[in-house]
PDB file of C-alpha atoms and ligand atoms in Angstrom:
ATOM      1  CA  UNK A  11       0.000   0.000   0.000  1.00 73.00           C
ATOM      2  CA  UNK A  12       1.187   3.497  -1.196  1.00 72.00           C
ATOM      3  CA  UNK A  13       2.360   5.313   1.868  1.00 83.00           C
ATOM      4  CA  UNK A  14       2.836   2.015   3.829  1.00 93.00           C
ATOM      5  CA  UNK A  15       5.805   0.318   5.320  1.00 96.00           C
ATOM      6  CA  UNK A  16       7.687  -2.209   3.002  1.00 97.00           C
ATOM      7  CA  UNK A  17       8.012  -5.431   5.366  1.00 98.00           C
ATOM      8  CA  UNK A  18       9.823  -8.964   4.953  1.00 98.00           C
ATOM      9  CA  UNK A  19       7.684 -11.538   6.581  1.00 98.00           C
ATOM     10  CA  UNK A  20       9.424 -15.013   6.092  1.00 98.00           C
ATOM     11  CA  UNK A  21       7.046 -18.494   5.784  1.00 98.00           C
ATOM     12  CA  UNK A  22       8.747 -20.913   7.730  1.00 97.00           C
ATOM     13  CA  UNK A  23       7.532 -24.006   5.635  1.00 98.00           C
ATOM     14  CA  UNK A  24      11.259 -24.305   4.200  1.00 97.00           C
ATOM     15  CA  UNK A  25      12.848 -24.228   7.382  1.00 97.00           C
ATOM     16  CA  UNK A  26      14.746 -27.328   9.219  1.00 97.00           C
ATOM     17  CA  UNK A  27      11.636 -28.248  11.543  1.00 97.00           C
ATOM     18  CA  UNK A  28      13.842 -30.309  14.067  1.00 97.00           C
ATOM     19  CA  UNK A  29      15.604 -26.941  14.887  1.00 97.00           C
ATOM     20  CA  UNK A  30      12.660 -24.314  14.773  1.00 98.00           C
ATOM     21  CA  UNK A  31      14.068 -21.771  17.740  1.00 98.00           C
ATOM     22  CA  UNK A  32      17.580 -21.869  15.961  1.00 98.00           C
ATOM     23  CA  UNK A  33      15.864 -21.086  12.726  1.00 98.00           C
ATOM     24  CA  UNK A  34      13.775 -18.347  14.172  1.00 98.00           C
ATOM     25  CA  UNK A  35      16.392 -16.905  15.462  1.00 98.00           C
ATOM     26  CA  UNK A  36      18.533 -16.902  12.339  1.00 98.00           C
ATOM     27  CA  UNK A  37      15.132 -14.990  10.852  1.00 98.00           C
ATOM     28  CA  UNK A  38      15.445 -12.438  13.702  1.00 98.00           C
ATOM     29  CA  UNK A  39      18.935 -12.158  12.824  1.00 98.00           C
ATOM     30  CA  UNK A  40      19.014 -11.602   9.253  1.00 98.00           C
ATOM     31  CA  UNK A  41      16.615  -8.802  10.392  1.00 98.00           C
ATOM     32  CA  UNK A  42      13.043  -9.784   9.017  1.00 98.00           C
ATOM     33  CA  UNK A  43       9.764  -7.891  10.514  1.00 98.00           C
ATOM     34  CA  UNK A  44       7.556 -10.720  11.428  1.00 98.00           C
ATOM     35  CA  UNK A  45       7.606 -14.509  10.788  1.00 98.00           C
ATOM     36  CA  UNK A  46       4.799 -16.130   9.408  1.00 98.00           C
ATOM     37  CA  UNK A  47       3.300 -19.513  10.645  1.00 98.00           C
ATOM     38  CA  UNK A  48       1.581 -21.450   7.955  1.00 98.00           C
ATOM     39  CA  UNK A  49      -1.228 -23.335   9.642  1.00 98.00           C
ATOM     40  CA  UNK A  50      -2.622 -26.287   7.550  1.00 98.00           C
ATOM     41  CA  UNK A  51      -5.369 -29.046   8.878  1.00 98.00           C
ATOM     42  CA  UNK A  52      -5.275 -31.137   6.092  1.00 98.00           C
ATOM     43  CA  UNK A  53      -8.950 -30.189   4.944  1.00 98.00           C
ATOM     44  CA  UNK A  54      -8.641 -26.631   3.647  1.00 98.00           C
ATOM     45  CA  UNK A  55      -5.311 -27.817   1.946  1.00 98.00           C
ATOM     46  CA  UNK A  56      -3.767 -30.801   1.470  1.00 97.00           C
ATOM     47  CA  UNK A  57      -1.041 -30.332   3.615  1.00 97.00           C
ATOM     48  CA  UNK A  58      -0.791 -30.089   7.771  1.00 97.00           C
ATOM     49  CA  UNK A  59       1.799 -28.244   9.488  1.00 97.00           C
ATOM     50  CA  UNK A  60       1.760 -26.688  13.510  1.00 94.00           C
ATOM     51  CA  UNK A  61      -0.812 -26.464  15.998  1.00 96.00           C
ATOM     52  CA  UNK A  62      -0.610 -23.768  18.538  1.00 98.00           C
ATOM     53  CA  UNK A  63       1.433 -25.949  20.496  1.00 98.00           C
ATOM     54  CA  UNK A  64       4.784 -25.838  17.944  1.00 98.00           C
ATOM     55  CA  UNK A  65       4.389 -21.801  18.213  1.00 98.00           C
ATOM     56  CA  UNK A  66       4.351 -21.449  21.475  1.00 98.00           C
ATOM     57  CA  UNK A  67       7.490 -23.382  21.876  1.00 98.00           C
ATOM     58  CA  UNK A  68       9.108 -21.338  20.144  1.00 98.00           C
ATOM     59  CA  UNK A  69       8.006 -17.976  21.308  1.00 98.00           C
ATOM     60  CA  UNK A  70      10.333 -17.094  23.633  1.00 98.00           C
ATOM     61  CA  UNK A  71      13.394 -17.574  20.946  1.00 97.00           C
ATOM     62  CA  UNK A  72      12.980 -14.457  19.740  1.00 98.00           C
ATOM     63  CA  UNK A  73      10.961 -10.786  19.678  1.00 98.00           C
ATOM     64  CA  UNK A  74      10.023 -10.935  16.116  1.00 98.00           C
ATOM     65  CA  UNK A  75       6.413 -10.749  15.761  1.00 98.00           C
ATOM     66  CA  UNK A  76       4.201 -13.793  14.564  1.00 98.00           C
ATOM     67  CA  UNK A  77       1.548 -14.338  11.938  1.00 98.00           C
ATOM     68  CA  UNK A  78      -0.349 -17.185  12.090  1.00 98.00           C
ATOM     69  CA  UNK A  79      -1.903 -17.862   8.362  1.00 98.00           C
ATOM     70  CA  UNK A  80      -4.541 -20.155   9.121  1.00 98.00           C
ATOM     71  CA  UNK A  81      -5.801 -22.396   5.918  1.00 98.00           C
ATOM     72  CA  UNK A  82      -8.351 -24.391   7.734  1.00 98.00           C
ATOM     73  CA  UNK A  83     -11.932 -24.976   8.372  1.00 97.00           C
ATOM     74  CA  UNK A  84     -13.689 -23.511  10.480  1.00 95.00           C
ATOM     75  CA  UNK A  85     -11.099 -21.013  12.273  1.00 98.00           C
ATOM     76  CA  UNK A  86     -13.088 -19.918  15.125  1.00 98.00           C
ATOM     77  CA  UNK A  87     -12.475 -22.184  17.942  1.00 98.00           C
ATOM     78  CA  UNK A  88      -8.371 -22.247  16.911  1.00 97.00           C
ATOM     79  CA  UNK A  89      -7.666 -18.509  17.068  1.00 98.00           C
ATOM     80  CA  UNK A  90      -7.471 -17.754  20.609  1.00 98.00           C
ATOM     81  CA  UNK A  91      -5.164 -20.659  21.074  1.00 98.00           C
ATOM     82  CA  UNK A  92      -3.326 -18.989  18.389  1.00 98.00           C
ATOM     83  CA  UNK A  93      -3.369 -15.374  19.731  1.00 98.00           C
ATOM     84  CA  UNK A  94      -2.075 -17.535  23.445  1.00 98.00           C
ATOM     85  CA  UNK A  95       0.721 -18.828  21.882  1.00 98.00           C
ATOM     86  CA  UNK A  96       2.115 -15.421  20.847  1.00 98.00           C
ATOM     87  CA  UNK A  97       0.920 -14.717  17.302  1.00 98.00           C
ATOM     88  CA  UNK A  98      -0.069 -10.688  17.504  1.00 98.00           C
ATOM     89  CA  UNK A  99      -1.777 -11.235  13.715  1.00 98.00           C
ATOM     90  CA  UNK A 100      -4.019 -13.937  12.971  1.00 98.00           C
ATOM     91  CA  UNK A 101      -5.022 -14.406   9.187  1.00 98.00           C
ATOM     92  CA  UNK A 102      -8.278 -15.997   8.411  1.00 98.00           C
ATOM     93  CA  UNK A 103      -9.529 -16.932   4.868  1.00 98.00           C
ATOM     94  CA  UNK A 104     -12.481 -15.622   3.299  1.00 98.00           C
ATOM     95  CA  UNK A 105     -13.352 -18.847   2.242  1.00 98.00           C
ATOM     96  CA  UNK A 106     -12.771 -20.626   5.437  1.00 98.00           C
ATOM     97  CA  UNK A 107     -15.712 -18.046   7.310  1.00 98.00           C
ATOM     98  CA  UNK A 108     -19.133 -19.112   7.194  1.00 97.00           C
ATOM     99  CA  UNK A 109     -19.805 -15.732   9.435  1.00 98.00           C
ATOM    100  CA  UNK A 110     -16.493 -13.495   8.264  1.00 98.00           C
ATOM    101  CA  UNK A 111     -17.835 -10.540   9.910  1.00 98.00           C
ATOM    102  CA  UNK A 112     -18.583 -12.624  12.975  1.00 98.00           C
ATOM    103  CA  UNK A 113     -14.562 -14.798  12.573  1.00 98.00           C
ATOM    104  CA  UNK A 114     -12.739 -11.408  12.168  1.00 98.00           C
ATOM    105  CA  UNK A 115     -14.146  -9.453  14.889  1.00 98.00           C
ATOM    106  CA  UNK A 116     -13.495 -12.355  17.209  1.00 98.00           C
ATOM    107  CA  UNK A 117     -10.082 -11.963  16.313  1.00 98.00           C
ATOM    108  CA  UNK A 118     -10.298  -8.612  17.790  1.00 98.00           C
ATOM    109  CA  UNK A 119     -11.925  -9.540  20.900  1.00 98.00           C
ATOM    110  CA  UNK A 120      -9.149 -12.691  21.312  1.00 98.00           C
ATOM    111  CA  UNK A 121      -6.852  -9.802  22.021  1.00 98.00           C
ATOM    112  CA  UNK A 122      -5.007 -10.067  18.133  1.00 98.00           C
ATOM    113  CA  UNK A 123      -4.571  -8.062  15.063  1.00 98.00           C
ATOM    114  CA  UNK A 124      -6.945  -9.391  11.891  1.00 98.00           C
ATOM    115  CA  UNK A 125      -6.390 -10.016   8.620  1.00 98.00           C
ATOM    116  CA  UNK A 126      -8.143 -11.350   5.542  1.00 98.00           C
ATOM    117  CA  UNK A 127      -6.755 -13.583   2.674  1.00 98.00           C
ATOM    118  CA  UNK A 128      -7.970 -14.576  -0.335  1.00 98.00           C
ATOM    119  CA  UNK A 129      -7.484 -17.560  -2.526  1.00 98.00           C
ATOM    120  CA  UNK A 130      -6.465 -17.127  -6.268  1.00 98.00           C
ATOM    121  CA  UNK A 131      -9.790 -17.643  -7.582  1.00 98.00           C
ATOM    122  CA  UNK A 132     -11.556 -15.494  -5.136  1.00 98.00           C
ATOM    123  CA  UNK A 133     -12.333 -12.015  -6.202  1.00 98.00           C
ATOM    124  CA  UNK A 134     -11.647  -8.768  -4.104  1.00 98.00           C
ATOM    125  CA  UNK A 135     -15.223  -8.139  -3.503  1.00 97.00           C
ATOM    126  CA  UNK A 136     -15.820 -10.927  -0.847  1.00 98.00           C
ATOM    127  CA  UNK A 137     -13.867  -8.753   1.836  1.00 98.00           C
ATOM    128  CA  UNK A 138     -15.372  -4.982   0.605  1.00 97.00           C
ATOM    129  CA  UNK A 139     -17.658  -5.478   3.833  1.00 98.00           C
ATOM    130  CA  UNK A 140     -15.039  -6.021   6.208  1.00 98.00           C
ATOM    131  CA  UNK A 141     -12.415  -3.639   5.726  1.00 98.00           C
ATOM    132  CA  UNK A 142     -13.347  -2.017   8.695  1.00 98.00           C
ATOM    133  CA  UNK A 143     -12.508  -4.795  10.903  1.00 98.00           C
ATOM    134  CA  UNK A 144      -9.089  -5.882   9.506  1.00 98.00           C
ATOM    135  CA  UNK A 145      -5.423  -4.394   9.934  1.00 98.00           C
ATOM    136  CA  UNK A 146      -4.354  -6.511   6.604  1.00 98.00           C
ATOM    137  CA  UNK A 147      -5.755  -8.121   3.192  1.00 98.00           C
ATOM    138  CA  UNK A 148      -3.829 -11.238   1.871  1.00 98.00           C
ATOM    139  CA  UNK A 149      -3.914 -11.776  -1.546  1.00 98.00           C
ATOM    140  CA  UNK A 150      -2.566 -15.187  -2.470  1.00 98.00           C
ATOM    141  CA  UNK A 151      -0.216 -15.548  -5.095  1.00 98.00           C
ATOM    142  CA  UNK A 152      -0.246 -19.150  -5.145  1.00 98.00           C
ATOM    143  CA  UNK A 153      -3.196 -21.811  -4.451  1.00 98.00           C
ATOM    144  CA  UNK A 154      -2.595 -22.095  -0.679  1.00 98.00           C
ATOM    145  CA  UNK A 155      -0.730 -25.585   0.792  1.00 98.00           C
ATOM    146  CA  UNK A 156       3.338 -26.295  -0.245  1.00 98.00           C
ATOM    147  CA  UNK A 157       6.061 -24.016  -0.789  1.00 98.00           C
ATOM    148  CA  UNK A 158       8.086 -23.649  -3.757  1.00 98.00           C
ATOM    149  CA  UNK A 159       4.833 -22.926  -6.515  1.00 98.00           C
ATOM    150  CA  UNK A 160       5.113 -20.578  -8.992  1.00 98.00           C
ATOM    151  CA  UNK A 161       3.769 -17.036  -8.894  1.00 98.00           C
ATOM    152  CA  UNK A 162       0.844 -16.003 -10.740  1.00 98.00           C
ATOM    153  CA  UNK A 163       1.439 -12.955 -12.641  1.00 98.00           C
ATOM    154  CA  UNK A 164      -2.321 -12.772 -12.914  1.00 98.00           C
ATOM    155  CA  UNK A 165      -2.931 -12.063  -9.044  1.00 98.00           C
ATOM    156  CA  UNK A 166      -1.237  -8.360  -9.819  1.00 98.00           C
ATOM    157  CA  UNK A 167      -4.364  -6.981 -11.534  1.00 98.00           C
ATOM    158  CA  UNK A 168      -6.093  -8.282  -8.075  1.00 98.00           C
ATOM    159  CA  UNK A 169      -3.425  -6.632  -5.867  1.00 98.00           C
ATOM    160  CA  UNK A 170      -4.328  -3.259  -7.804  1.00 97.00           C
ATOM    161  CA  UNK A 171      -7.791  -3.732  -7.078  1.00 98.00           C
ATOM    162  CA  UNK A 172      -7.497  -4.452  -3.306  1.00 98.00           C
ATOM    163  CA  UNK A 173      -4.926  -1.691  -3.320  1.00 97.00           C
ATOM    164  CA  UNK A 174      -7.702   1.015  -4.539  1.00 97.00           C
ATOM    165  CA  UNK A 175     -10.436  -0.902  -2.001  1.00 97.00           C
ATOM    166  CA  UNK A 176      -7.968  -0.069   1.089  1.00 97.00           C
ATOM    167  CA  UNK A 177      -7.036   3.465  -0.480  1.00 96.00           C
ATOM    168  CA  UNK A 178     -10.807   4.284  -0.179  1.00 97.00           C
ATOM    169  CA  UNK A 179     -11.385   3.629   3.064  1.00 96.00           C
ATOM    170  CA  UNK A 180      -8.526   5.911   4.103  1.00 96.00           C
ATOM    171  CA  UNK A 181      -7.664   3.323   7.001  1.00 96.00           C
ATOM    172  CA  UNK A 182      -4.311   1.890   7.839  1.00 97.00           C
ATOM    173  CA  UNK A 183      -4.620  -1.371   6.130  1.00 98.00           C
ATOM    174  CA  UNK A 184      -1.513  -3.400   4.716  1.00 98.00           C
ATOM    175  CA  UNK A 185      -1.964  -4.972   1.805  1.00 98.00           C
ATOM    176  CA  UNK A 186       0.005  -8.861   2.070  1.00 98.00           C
ATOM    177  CA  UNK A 187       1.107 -11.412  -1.209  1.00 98.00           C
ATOM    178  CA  UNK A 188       2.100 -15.032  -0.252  1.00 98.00           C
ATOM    179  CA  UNK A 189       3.267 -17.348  -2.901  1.00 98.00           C
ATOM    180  CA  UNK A 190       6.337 -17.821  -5.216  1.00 98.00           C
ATOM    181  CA  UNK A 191       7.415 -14.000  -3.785  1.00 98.00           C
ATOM    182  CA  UNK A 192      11.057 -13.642  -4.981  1.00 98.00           C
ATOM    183  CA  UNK A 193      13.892 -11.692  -6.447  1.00 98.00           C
ATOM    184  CA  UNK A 194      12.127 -11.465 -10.309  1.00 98.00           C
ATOM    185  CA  UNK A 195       8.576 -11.373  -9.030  1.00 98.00           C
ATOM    186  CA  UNK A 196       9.167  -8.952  -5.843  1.00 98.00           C
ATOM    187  CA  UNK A 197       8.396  -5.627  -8.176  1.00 98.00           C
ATOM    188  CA  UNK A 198       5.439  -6.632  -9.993  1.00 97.00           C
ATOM    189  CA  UNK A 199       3.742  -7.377  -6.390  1.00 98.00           C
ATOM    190  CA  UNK A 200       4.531  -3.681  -4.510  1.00 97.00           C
ATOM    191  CA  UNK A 201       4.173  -1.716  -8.141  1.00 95.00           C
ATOM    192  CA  UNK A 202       0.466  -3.457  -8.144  1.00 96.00           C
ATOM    193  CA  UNK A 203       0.847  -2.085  -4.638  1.00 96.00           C
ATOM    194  CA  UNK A 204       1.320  -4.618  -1.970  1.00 97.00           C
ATOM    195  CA  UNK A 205       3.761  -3.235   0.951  1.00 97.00           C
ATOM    196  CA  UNK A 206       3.872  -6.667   3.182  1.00 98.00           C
ATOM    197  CA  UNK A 207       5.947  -9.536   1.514  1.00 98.00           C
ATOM    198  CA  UNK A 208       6.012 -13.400   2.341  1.00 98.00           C
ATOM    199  CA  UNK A 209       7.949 -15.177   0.805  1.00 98.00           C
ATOM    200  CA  UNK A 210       9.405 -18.914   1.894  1.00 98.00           C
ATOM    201  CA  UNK A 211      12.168 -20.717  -0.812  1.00 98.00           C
ATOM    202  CA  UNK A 212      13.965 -17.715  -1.972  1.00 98.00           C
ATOM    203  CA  UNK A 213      14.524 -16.609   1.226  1.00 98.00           C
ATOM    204  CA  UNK A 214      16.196 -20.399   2.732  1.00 98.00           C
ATOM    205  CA  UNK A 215      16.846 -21.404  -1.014  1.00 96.00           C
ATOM    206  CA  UNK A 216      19.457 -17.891  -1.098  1.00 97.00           C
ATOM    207  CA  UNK A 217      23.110 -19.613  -1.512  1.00 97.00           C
ATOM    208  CA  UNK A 218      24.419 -16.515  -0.313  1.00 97.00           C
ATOM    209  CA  UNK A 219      22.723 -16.986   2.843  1.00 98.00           C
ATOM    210  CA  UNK A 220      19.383 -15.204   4.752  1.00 98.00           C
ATOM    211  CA  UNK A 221      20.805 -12.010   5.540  1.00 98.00           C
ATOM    212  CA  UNK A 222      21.948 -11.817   1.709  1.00 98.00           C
ATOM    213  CA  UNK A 223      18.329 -13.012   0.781  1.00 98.00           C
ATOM    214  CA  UNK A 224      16.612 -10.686   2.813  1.00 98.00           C
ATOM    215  CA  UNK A 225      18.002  -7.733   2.440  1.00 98.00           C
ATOM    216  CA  UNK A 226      18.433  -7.986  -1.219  1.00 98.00           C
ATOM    217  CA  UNK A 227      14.149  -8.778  -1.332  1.00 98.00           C
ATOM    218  CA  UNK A 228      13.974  -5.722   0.553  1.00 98.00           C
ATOM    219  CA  UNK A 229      16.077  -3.205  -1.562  1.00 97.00           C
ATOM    220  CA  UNK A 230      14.388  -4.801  -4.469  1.00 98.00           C
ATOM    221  CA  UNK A 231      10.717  -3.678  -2.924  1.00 97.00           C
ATOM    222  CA  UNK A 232      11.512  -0.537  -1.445  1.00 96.00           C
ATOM    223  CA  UNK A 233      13.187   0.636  -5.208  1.00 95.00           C
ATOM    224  CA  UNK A 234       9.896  -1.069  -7.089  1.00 93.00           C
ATOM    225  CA  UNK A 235       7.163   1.194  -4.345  1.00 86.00           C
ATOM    226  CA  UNK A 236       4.804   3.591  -5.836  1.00 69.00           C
ATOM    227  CA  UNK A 237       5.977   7.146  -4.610  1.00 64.00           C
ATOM    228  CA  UNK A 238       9.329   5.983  -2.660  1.00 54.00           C
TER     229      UNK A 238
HETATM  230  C1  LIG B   3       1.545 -21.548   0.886  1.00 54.97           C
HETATM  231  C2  LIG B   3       1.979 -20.682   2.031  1.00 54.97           C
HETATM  232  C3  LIG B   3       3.151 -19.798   1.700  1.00 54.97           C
HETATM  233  C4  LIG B   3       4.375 -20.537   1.233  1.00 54.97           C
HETATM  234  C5  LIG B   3       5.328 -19.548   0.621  1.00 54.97           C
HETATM  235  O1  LIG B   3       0.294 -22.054   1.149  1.00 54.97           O
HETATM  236  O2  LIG B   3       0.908 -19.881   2.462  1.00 54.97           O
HETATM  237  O3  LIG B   3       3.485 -19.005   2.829  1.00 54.97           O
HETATM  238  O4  LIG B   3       4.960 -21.196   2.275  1.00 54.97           O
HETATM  239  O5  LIG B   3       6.421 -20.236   0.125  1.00 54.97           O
HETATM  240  P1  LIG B   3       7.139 -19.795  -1.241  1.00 54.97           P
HETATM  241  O6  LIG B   3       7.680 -18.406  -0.990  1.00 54.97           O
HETATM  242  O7  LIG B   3       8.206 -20.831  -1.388  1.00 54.97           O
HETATM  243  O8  LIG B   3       6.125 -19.812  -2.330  1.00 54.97           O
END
């Protein structure tokens, strides 16, 4: 989002799960501004990753905010165990939310930040009700469940759209892409106008290491944002 802060926000799918602290510290090190945690039940994807449980344990490794990107069913009951275990933004899917209004603003009450994401195939519209109640809209840039996909190039006209939604409602909402984000797909994504950035194999996949990988995504967004 114009006017927003450009922030790296790693996905920790690609990371060495027998040594999570070690690798979140390694993230806090090579100076990202939030880690996400990609929550799968095996029913809204086909993949399944960490209950609250894993999070928590890892918490007090390191300061760096957590996301928790939840891609399953029925989110309600989860996200206070979520918000517990030291996740300050919890990310439900439209698609997910029989009630959205109802999911998000229970996010809210649980004591955490909100945000709304979006599946490829779902268009901008089905959060233009709820704007008021999150802090962030997810656009994915991939169909939600593995690392490692390719981008779609197609999501960017999206990204503009959601980019004018939040601009008219003049509040401070950032505007998140997940999925195949990397060094030659980086400036398409914050020129369409996202400002938040997750991105998972480029980042671990860098042979020049995280810190490299990092701050090289980072002076590739802030050169590619509208008005910087
Ligand atoms: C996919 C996840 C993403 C994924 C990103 O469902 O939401 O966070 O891990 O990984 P890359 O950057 O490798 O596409």
């Amino acid at each position: 989002m114009p006017g927003r802060p450009i922030l790296i926000v790693p996905s920790v799918l690609p990371a060495d799960f027998s040594r999570l602290g070690e690798e979140a510290t390694a993230l806090e090190k090579a100076g990202v501004d939030r880690i996400q945690w990609d929550v799968m039940d095996g029913r809204f994807v086909p993949n399944l990753t960490f209950g609250p449980e894993v999070i928590a344990a890892v918490r007090p490794h390191v300061v760096v905010p957590f996301e928790a990107h939840l891609m399953v069913e029925d989110p309600d009951p989860m996200v206070p165990r979520y918000v517990e275990a030291g996740c300050e933004l919890v990310i439900l899917h439209a698609e997910s939310c029989r009630h959205l209004h109802r999911s998000l603003a229970a996010v809210r009450e649980a004591g955490g930040r909100a945000g709304v994401a979006l599946n490829p195939a779902t268009p901008i519209d089905a959060v233009g009700h709820v704007l008021d109640l999150v802090d962030l809209v997810l656009v994915m840039t991939v169909n939600p469940g593995f690392g490692g996909q390719e981008y779609i190039a197609t999501m960017e006209a999206k990204i503009a759209e959601a980019s004018t939604l939040i601009s008219e409602t003049g509040l401070p909402i950032d505007l998140e892409v997940d999925g195949g984000i990397g060094p030659t797909t980086v400036e398409g994504a914050v020129r369409a106008g996202a400002n938040v950035l997750v991105a998972g194999s480029s980042l671990f996949r860098d042979p020049e290491g995280l810190e490299h990988a990092v701050a090289d995504l980072r002076q590739r967004a802030e050169t590619a944002a509208p008005g910087r």
